[in-house]
PDB file of C-alpha atoms in Angstrom:
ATOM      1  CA  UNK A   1      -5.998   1.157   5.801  1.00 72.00           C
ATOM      2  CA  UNK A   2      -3.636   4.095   5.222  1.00 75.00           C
ATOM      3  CA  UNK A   3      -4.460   7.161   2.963  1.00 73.00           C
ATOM      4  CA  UNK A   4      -1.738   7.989   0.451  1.00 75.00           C
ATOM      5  CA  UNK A   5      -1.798  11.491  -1.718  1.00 73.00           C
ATOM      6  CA  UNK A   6      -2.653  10.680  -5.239  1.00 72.00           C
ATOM      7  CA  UNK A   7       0.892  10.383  -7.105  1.00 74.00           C
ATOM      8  CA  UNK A   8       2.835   9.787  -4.068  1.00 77.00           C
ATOM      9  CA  UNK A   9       4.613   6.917  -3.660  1.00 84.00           C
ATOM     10  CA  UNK A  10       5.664   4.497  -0.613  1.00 86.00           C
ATOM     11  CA  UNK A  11       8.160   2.023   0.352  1.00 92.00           C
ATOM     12  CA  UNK A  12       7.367  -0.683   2.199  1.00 93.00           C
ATOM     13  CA  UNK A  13      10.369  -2.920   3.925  1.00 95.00           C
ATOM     14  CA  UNK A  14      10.460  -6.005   5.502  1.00 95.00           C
ATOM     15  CA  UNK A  15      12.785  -7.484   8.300  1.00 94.00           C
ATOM     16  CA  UNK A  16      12.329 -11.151   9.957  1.00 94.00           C
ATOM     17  CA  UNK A  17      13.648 -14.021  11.659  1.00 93.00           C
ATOM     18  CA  UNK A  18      12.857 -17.662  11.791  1.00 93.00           C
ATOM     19  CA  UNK A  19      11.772 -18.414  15.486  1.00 92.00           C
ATOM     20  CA  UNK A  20      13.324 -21.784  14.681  1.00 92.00           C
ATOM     21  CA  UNK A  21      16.386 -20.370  13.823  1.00 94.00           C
ATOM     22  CA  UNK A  22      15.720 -21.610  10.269  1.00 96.00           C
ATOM     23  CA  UNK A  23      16.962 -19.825   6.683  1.00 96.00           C
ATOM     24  CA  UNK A  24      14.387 -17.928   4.846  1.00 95.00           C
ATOM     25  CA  UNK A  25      13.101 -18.080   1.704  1.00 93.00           C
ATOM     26  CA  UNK A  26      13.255 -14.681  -0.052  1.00 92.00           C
ATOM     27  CA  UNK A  27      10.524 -12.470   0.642  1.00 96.00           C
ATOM     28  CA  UNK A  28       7.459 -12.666  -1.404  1.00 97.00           C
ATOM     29  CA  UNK A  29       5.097  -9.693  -1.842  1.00 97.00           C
ATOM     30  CA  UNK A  30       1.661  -9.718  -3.853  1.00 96.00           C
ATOM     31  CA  UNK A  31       0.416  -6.578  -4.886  1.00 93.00           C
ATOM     32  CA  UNK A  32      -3.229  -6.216  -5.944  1.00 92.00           C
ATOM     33  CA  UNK A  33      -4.834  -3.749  -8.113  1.00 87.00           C
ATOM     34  CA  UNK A  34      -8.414  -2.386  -6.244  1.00 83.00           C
ATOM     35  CA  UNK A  35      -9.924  -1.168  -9.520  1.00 79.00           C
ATOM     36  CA  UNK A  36      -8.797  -4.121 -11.776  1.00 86.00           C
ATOM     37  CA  UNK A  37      -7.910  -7.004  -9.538  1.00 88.00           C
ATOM     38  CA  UNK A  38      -4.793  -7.550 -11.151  1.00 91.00           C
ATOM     39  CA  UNK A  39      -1.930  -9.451  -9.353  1.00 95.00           C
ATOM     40  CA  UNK A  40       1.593  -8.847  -9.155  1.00 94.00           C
ATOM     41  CA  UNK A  41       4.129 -11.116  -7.563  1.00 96.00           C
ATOM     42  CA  UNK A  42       7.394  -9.482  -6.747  1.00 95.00           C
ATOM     43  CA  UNK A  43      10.222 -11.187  -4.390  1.00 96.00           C
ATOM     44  CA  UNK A  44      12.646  -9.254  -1.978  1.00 95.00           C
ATOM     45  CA  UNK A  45      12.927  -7.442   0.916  1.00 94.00           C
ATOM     46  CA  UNK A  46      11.141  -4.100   0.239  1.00 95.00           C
ATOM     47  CA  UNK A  47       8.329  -2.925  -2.445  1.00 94.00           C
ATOM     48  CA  UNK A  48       7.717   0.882  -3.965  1.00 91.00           C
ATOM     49  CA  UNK A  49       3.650   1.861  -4.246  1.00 86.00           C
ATOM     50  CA  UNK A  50       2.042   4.373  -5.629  1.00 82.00           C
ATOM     51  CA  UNK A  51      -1.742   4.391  -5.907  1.00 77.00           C
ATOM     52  CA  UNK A  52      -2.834   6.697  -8.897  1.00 73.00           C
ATOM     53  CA  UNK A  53      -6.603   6.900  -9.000  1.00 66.00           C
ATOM     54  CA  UNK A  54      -8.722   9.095  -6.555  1.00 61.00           C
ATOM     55  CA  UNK A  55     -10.539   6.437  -4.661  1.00 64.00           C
ATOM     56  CA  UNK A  56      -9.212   3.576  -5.902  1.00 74.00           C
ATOM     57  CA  UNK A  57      -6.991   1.324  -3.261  1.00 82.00           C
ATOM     58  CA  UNK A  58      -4.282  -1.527  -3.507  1.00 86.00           C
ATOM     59  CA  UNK A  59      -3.237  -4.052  -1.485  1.00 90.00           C
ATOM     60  CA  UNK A  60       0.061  -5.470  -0.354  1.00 93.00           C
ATOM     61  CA  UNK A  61       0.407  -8.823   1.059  1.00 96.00           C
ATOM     62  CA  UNK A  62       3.555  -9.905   2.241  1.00 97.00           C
ATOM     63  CA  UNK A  63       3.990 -14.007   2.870  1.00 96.00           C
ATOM     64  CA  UNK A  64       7.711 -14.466   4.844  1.00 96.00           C
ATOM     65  CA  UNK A  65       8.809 -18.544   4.763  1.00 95.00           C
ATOM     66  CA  UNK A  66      11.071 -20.844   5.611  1.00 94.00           C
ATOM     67  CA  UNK A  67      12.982 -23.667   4.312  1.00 95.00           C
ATOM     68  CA  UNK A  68      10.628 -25.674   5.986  1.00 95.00           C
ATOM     69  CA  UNK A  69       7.652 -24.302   4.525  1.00 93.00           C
ATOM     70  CA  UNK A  70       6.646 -22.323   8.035  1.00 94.00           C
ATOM     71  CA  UNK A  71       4.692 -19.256   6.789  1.00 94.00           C
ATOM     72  CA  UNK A  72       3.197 -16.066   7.992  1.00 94.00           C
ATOM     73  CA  UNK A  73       1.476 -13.406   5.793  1.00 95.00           C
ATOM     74  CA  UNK A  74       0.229  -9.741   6.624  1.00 95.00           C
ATOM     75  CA  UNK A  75      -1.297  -7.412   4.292  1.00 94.00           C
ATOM     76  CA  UNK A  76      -1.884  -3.163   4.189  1.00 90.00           C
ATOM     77  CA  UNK A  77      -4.101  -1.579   2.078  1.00 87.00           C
ATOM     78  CA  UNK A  78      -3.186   1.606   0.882  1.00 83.00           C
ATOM     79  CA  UNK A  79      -5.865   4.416  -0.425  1.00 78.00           C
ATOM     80  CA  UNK A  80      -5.867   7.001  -2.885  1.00 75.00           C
ATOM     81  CA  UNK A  81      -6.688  10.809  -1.919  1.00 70.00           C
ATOM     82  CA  UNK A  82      -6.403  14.457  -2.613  1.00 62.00           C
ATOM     83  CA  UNK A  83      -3.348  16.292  -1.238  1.00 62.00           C
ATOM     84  CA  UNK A  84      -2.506  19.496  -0.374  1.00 61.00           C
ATOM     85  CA  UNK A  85      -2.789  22.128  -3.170  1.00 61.00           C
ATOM     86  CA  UNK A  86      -5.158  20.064  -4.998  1.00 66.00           C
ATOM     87  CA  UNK A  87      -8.560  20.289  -5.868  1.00 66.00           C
ATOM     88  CA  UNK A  88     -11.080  19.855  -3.317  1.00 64.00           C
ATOM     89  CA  UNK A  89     -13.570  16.998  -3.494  1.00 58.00           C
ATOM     90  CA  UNK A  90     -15.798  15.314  -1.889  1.00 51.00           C
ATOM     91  CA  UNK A  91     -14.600  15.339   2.079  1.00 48.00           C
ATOM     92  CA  UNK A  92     -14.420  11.453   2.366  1.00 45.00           C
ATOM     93  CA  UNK A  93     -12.120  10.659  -0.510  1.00 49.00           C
ATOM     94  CA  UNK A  94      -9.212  14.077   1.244  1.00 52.00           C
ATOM     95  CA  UNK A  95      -6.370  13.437   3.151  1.00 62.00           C
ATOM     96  CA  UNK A  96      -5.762  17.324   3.039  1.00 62.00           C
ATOM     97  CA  UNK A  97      -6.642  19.092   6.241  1.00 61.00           C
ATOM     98  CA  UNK A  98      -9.063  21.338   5.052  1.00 65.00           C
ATOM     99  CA  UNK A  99     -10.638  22.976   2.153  1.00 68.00           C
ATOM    100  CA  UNK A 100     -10.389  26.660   1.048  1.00 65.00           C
ATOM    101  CA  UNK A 101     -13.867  26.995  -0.601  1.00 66.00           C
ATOM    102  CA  UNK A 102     -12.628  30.701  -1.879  1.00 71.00           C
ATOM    103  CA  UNK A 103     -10.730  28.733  -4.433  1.00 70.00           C
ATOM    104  CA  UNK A 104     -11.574  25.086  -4.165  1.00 70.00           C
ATOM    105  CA  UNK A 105      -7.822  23.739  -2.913  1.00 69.00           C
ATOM    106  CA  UNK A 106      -6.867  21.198  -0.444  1.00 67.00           C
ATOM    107  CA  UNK A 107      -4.491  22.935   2.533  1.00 65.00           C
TER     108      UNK A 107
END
């Protein structure tokens, strides 16, 4: 799992190779919503993410093939939490390196 500051965004890019020496079909990503379970196909090599609510997660599969239907998938899931100069919340939802209780933001 990897943390990601609420509102920032990611780009995640994908080489490979056929260890057959075989062409590739394009790339096919599947992005899934934590909260709502929501699906979203999209095709090519690289995908953008943002994950918007604190707490909530997605997750990005990536399934690589070739022309002879050889697959292999991997997935990340990505996490939403407080960055710097934010509020302060509850420790196990921050991704901020501290809290400055004087005035309740993330450093």
């Amino acid at each position: 799992m990897l943390e990601l500051a609420n509102g920032s965004s990611l780009t995640l890019a994908a080489e490979a190779t056929s260890p057959l020496g075989l062409a590739l079909e394009p790339f096919l990503w599947t992005i899934v919503d934590g909260s709502s379970g929501a699906r979203n196909e999209v095709s090519g090599p690289s995908v953008e993410l943002s994950v918007e609510d604190i707490g909530s997660y997605r997750r990005a599969e990536l399934t690589v093939s070739d022309v002879e239907a050889h697959s292999s998938s991997v997935s990340l899931v990505l996490q939403s939490c407080r960055g710097a100069g934010t509020e302060c919340g509850y420790d196990g939802l921050g991704c901020c390196n501290g809290c400055n209780r004087s005035d309740n933001v993330c450093r």
